[in-house]
Tab-separated table of C-alpha atoms in Angstrom:
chain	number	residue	atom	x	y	z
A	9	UNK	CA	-35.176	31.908	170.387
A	10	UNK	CA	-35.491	31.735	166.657
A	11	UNK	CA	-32.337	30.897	164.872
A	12	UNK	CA	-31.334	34.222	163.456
A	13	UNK	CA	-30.087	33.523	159.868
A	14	UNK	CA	-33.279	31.547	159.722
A	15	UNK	CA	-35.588	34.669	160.511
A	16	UNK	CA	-33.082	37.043	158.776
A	17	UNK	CA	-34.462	34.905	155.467
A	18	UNK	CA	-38.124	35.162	156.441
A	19	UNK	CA	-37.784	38.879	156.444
A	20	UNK	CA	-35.868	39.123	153.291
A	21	UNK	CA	-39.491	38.018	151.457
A	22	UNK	CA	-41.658	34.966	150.998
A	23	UNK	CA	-40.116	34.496	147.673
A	24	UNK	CA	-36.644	34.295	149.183
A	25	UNK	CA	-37.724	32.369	151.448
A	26	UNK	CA	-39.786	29.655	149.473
A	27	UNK	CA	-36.872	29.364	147.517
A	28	UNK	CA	-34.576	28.717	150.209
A	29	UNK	CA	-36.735	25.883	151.366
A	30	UNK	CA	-37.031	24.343	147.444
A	31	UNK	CA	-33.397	23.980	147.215
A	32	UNK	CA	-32.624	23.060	151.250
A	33	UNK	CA	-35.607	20.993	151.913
A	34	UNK	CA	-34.184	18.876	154.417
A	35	UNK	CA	-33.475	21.804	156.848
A	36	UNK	CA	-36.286	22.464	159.952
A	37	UNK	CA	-36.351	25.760	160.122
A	38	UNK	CA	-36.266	27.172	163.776
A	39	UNK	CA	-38.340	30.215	164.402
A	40	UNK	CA	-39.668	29.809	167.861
A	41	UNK	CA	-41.246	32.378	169.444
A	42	UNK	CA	-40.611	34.541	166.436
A	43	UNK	CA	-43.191	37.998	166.033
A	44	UNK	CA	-44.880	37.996	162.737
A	45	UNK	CA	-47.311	39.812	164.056
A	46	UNK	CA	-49.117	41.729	161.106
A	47	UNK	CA	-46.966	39.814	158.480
A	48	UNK	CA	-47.518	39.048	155.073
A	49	UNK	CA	-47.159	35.642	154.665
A	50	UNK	CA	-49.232	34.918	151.378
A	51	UNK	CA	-48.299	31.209	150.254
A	52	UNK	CA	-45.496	30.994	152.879
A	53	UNK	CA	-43.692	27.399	153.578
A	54	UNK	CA	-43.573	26.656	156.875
A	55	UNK	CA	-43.842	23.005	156.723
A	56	UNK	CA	-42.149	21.682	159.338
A	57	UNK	CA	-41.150	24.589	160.852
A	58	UNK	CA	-40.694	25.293	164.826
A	59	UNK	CA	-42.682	28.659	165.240
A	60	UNK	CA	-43.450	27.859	169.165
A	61	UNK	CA	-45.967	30.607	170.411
A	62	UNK	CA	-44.617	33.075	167.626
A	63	UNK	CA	-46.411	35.827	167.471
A	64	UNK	CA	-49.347	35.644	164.382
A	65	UNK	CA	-51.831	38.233	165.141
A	66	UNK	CA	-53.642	39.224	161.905
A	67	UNK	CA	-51.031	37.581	160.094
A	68	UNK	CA	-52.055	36.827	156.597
A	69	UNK	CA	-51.268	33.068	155.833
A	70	UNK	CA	-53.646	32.499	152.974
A	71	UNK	CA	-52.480	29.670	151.511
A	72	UNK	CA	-49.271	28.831	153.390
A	73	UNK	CA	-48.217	25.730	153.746
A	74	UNK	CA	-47.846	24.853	157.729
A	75	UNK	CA	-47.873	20.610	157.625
A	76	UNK	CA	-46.259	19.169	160.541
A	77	UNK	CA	-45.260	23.174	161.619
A	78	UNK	CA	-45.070	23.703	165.148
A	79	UNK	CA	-47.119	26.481	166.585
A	80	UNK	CA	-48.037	25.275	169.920
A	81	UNK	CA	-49.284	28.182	171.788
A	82	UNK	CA	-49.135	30.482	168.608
A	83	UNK	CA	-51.166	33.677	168.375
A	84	UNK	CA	-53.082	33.326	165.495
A	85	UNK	CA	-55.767	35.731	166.226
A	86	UNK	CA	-57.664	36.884	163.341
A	87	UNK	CA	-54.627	35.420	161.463
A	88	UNK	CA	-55.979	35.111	157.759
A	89	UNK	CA	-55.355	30.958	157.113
A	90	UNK	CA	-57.852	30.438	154.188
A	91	UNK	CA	-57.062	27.448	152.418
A	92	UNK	CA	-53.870	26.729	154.052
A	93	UNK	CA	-52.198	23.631	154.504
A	94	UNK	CA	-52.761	22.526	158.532
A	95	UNK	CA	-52.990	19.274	158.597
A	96	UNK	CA	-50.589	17.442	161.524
A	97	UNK	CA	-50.015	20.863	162.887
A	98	UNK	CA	-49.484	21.087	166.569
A	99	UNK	CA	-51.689	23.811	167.370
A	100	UNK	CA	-52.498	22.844	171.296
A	101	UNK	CA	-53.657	25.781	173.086
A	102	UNK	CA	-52.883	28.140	170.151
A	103	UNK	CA	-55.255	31.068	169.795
A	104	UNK	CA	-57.449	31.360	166.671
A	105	UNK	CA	-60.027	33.468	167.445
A	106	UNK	CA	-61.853	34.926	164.899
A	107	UNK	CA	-58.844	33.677	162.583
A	108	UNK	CA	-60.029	32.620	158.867
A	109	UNK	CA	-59.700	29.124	158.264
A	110	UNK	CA	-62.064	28.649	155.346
A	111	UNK	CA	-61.372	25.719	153.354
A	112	UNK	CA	-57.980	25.373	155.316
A	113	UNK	CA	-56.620	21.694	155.498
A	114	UNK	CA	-56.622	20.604	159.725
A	115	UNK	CA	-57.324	17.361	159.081
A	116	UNK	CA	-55.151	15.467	161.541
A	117	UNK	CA	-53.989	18.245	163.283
A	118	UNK	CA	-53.516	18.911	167.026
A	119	UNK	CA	-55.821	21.700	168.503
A	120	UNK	CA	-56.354	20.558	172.080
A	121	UNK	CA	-57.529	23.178	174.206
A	122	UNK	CA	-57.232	25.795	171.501
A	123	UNK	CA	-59.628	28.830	171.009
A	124	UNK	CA	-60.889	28.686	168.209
A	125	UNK	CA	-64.149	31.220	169.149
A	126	UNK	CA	-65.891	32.783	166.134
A	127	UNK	CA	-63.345	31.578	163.780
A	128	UNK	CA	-64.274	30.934	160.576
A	129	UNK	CA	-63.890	27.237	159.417
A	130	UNK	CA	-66.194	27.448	156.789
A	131	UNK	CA	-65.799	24.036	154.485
A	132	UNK	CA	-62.373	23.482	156.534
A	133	UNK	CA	-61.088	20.050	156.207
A	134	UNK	CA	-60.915	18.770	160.496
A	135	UNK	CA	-60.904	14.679	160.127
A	136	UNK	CA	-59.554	13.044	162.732
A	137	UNK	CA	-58.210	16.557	164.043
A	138	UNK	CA	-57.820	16.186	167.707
A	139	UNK	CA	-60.309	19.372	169.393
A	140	UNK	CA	-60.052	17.690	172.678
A	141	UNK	CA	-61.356	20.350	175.223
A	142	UNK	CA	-60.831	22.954	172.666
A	143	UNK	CA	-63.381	26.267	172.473
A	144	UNK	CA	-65.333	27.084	169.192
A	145	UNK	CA	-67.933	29.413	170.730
A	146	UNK	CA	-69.652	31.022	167.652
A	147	UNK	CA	-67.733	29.629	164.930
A	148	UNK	CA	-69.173	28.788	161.783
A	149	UNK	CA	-68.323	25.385	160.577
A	150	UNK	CA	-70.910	25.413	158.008
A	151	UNK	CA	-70.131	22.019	155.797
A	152	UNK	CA	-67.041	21.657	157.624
A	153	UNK	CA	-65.577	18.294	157.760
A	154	UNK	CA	-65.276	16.781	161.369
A	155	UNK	CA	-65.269	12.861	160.144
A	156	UNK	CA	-63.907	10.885	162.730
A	157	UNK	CA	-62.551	14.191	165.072
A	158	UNK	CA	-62.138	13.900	169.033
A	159	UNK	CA	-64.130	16.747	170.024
A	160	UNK	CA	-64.643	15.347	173.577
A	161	UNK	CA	-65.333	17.871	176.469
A	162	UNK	CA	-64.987	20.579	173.335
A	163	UNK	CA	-67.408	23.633	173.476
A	164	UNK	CA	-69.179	23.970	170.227
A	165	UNK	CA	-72.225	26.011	172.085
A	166	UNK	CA	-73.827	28.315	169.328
A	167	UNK	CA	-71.747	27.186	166.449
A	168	UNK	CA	-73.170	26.817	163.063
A	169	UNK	CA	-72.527	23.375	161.345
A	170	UNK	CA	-75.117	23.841	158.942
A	171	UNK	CA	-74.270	20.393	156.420
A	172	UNK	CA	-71.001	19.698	158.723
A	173	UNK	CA	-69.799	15.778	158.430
A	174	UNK	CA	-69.454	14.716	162.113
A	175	UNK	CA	-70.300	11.321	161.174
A	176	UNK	CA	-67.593	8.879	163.749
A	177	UNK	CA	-66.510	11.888	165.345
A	178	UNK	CA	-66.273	11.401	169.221
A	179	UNK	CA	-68.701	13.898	170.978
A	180	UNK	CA	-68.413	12.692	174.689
A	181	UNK	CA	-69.465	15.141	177.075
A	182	UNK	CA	-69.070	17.728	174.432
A	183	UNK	CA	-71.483	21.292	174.845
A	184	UNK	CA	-73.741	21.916	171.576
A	185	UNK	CA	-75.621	24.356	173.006
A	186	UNK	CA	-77.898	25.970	170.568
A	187	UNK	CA	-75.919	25.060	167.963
A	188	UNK	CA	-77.145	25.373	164.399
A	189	UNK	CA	-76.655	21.439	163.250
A	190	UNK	CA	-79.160	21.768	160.670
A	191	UNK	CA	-78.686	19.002	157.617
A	192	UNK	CA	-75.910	17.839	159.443
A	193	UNK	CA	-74.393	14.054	159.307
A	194	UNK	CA	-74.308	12.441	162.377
A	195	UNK	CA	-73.760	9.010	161.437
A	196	UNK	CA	-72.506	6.538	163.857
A	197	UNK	CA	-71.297	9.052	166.406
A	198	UNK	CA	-70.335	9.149	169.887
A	199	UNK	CA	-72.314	11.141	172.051
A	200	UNK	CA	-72.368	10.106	175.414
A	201	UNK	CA	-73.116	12.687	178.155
A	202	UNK	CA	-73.252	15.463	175.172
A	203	UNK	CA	-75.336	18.546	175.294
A	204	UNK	CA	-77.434	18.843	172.531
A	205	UNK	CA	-80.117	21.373	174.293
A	206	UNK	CA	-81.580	24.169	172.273
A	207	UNK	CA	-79.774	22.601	169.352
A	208	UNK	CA	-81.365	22.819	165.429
A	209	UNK	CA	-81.517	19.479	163.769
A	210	UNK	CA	-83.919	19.850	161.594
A	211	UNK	CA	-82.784	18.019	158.010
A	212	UNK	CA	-79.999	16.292	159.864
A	213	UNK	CA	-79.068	12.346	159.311
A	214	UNK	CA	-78.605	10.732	162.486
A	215	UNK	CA	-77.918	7.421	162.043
A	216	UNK	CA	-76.423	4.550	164.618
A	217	UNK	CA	-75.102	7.515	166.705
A	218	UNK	CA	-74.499	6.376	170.209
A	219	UNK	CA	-76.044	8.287	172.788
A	220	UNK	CA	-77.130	7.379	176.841
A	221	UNK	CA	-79.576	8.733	179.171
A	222	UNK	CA	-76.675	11.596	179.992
A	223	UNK	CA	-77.560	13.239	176.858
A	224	UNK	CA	-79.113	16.430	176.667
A	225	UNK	CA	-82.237	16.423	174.005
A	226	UNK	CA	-84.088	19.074	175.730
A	227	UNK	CA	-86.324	21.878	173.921
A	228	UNK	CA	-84.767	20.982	170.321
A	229	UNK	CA	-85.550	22.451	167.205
A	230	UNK	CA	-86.305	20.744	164.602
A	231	UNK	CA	-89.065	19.739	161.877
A	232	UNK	CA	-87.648	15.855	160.359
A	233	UNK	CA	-84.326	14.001	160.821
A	234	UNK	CA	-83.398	11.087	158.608
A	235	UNK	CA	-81.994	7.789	159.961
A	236	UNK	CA	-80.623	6.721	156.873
A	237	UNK	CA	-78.122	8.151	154.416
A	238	UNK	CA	-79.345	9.806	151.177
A	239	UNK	CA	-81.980	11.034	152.497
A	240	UNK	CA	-83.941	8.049	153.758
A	241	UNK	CA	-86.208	6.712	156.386
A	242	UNK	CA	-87.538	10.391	157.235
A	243	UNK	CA	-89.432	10.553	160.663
A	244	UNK	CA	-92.001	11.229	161.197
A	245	UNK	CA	-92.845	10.168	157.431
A	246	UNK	CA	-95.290	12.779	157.039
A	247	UNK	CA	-95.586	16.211	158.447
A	248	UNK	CA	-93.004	17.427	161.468
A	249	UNK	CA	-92.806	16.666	164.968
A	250	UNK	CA	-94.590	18.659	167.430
A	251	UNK	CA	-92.921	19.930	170.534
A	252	UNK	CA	-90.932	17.280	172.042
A	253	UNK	CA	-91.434	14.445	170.112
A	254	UNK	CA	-87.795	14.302	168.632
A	255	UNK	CA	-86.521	14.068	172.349
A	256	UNK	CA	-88.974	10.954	172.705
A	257	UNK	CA	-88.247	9.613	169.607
A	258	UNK	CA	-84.274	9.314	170.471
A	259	UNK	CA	-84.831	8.187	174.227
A	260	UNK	CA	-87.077	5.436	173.635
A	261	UNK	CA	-84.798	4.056	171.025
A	262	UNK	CA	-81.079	4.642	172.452
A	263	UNK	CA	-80.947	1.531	174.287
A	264	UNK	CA	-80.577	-0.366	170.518
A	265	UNK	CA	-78.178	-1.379	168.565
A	266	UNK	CA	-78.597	-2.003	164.769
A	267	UNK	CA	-76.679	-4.156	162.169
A	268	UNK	CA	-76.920	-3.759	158.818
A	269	UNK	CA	-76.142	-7.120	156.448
A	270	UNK	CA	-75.956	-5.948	152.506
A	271	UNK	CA	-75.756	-9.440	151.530
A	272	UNK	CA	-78.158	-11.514	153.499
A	273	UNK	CA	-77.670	-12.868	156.557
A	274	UNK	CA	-76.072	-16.727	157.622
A	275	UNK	CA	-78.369	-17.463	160.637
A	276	UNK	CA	-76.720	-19.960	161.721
A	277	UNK	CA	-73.687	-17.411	162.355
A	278	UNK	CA	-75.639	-15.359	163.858
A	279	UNK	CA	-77.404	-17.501	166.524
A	280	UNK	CA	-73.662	-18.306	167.333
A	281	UNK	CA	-72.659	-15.107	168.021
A	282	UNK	CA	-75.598	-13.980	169.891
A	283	UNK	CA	-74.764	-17.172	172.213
A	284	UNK	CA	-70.838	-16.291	172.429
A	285	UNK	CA	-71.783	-12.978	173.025
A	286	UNK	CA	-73.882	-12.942	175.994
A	287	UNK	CA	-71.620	-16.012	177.335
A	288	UNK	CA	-68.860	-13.575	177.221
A	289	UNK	CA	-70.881	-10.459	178.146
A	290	UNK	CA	-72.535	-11.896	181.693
A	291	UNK	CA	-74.395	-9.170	182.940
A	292	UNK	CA	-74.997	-6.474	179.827
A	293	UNK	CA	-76.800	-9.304	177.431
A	294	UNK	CA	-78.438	-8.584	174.413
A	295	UNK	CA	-81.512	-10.034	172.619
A	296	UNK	CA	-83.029	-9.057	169.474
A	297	UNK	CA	-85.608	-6.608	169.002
A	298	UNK	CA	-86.490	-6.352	165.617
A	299	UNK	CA	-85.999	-7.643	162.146
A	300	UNK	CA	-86.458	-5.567	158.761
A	301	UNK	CA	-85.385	-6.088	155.068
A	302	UNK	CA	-85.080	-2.587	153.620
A	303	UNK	CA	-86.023	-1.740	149.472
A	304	UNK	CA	-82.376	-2.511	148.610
A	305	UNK	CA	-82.753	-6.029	150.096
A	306	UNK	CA	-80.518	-5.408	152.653
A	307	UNK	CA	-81.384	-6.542	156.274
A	308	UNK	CA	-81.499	-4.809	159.540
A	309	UNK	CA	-81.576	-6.477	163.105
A	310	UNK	CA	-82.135	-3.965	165.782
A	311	UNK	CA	-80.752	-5.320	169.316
A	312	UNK	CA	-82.085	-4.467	172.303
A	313	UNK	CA	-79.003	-3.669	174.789
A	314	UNK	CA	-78.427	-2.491	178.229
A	315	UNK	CA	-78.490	1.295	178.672
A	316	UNK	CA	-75.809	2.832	179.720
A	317	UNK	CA	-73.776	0.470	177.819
A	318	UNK	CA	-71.235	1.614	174.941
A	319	UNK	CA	-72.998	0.588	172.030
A	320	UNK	CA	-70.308	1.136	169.568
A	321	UNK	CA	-68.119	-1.239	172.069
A	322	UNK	CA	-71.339	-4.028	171.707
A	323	UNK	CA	-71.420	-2.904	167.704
A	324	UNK	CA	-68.046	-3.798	167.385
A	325	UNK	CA	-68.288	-6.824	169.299
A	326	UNK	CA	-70.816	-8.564	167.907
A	327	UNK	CA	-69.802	-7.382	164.408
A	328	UNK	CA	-66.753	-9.691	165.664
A	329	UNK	CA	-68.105	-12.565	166.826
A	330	UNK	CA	-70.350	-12.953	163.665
A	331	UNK	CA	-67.149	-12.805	161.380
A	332	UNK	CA	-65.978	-15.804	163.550
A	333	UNK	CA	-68.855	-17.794	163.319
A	334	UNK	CA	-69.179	-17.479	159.872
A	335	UNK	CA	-65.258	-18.736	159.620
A	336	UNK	CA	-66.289	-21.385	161.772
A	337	UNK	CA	-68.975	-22.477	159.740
A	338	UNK	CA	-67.261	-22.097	156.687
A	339	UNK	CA	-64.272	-24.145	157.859
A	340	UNK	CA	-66.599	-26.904	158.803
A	341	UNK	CA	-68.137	-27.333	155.220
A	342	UNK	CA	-64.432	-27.042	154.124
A	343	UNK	CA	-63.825	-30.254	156.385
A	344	UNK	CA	-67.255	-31.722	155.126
A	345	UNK	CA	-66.859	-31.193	151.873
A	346	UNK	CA	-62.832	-32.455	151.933
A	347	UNK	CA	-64.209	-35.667	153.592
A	348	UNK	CA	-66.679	-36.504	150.611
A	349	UNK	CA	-63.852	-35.552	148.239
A	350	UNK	CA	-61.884	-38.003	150.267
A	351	UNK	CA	-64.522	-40.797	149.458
A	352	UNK	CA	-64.808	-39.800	145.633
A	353	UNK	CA	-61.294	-40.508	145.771
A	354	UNK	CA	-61.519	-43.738	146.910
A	355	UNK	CA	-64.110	-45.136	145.316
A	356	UNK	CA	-62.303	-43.774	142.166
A	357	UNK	CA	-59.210	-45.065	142.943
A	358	UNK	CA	-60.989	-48.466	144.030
A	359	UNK	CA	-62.835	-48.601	140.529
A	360	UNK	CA	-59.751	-47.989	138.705
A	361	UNK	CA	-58.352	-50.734	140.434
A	362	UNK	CA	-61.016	-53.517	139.346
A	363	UNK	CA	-60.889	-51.858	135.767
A	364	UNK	CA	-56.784	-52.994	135.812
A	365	UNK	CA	-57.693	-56.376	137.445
A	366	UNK	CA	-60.741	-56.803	134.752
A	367	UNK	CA	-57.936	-55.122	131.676
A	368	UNK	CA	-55.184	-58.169	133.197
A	369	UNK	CA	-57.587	-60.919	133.199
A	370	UNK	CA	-58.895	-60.095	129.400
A	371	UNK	CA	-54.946	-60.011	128.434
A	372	UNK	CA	-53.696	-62.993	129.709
A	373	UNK	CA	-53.010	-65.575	126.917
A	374	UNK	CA	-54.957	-68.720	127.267
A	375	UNK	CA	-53.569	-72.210	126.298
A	376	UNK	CA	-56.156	-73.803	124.418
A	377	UNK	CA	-54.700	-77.526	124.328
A	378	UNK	CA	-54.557	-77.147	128.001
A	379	UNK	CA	-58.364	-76.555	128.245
A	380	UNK	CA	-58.830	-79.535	125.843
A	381	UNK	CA	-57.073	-82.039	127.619
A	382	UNK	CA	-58.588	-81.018	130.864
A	383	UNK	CA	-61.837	-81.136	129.667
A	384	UNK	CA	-60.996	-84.820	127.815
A	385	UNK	CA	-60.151	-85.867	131.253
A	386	UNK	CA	-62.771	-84.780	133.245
A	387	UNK	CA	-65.130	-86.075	130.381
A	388	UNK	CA	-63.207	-89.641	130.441
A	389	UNK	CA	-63.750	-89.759	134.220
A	390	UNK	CA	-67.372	-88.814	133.970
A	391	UNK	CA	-67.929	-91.336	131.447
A	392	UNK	CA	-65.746	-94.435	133.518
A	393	UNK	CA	-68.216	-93.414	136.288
A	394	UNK	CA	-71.464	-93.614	134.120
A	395	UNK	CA	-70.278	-96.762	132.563
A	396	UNK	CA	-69.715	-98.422	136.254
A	397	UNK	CA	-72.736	-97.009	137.346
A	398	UNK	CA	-74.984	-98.434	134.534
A	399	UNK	CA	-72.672	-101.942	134.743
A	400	UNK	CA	-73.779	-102.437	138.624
A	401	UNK	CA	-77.511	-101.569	137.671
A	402	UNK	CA	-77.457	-104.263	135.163
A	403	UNK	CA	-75.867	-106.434	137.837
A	404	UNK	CA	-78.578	-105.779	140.420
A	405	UNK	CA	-81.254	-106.114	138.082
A	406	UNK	CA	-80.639	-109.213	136.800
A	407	UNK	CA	-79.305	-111.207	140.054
């Protein structure tokens, strides 16, 4: 039950209110399983607060401030929640259908298994929100953002996500049945076992998205995709496909992985990894498939990998054992190049040496009358010698 001088404060008016929670801010307010059923709530702080399955329908909320609020199991139908503040909400199995969450802040928040069917999200901010099994039937999620959200096992079937960011969003075994993803971004995303059938993707970016031979691509419409951001590498390059030939295009290239170096590539590294890799990975090896330097310079290296693999496991993976061969390397011309600064050193140090022998030698003092007397006396005895010498030739020439 709500706590009553809590609710009796609500009622008083969202100004009194408001300004209850400015000047007590470090009180949760408790109003579980309150009925605000019809309410105006315009701009309302609930941050924080316990509302349990309280009673929202058609409540308007445009505006308020919910972080963090509790509403677990909260009837929000056609509750009016434009531009509110959502985000860490726990919202699991709450009921938003046909609520108005345009431009509303969810990012983060908890909606698993809630109904969200034919709400609007319209530009709504869901990164990272967990939609884990949750139901969006109809909803329009046009430009919505979904960045790195866990809609796995969610039902998204005839949706519109015209421009909606789903790039790193987890789609496993998701249903996007005939759902409008038309200029969508679907850039490195998870979509194993997903179904895509009857889907629009015409103008979408699909790029590195990770998808196995469980995932429906059947009788899709759409005219070009990109594979790159911005707007580049459009296929087919000129013209549209014809019937079926996006479905082709995607399962004949699934069963790849592609890395993307912006600043060249260290083979050497690379050879390494590939090695360490497929040591470690006995059974789902890898070789390469293709090489391609792009207009920017960077390079791509598309891997050919088993296919019902996870490739964002393999991404990551190799990513990793790349970073350590490069380290490797790197610490190895460290030691290489320490070692020939080791024998600069020495040589230096053996130079500077001979320089002090050669500086002691020039400034010892040398006794001159020394040298003379020497030399007198070695002279003396070289001339005694000569003069015996020359005395026994005389002697053996004359005898």
């Amino acid at each position: 039950m709500a706590n009553w001088l809590h609710s009796t404060l609500l009622w008083m008016g969202v100004n009194v209110w408001n300004s209850w929670r400015k000047n007590f801010p470090d009180i949760e307010p408790d109003l579980y399983g309150i009925n605000l059923n019809g309410a105006n709530l315009k701009g309302v702080n609930f941050s924080g607060a316990n509302l349990g399955p309280a009673g929202l329908f058609s409540a308007d909320l445009q505006a308020a401030d919910l972080t963090g609020a509790y509403l677990n199991g909260a009837c929000l139908n056609r509750a009016n929640l434009s531009e509110a503040k959502l985000s860490g909400a726990l919202l699991r199995a709450a009921d938003l259908t046909r609520a108005n969450l345009t431009g509303a802040n969810l990012s983060g928040a908890y909606l698993n298994r809630a109904d969200l069917s034919t709400a609007l999200l319209r530009v709504a901010n869901l990164a990272k929100a967990d939609l884990t099994g949750a139901f969006l039937r109809g909803a329009y999620l046009t430009g919505a953002n979904l960045r790195g959200a866990y809609l796995s096992r969610a039902d998204f079937s005839g949706t519109y996500m015209r421009a909606a960011n789903l790039s790193e969003a987890d789609l496993t075994a998701a249903s996007f049945k005939e759902a409008d993803l038309t200029a969508a971004f679907l850039i490195r995303t998870q979509a194993l076992y997903t179904n895509f059938n009857k889907a629009k993707f015409t103008g979408a970016c699909i790029q590195d998205w990770n998808i196995n031979s469980a995932t429906l691509l059947d009788d899709i419409f759409c005219d070009y995709i990109y594979l790159q951001y911005h707007q580049q590498e459009r296929r087919p390059i000129i013209g549209e496909f014809v019937s079926g030939e996006f479905s082709k295009l995607f399962h004949k290239v699934f069963a790849t992985v592609d890395l993307i170096f912006l600043h060249g590539i260290e083979w050497q590294a690379l050879s390494l990894a590939l090695e360490k890799f497929n040591t470690e990975m006995v059974g789902n090896e890898i070789a390469i498939q293709a090489i391609e330097q792009r207009l920017d310079g960077a390079f791509v290296i598309r891997f050919k990998v088993p296919c019902e693999t996870d490739k964002a496991k393999i991404e990551k993976l190799l990513k990793l054992q790349y970073e350590l061969a490069l380290r490797d390397i790197d610490n190895q011309y460290g030691e290489q190049l320490q070692s020939q600064s080791d024998d600069i050193a020495i040589h230096r140090q053996q130079g500077a040496n001979l320089m002090e022998i050669a500086k002691t030698m020039a400034n010892r003092p040398i006794d001159l009358k020394s040298l003379t007397n020497s030399e007198n006396f070695n002279l003396s005895e070289s001339a005694l010698e000569d003069d015996n010498q020359n005395n026994h030739a005389q002697d053996f020439y004359f005898n």
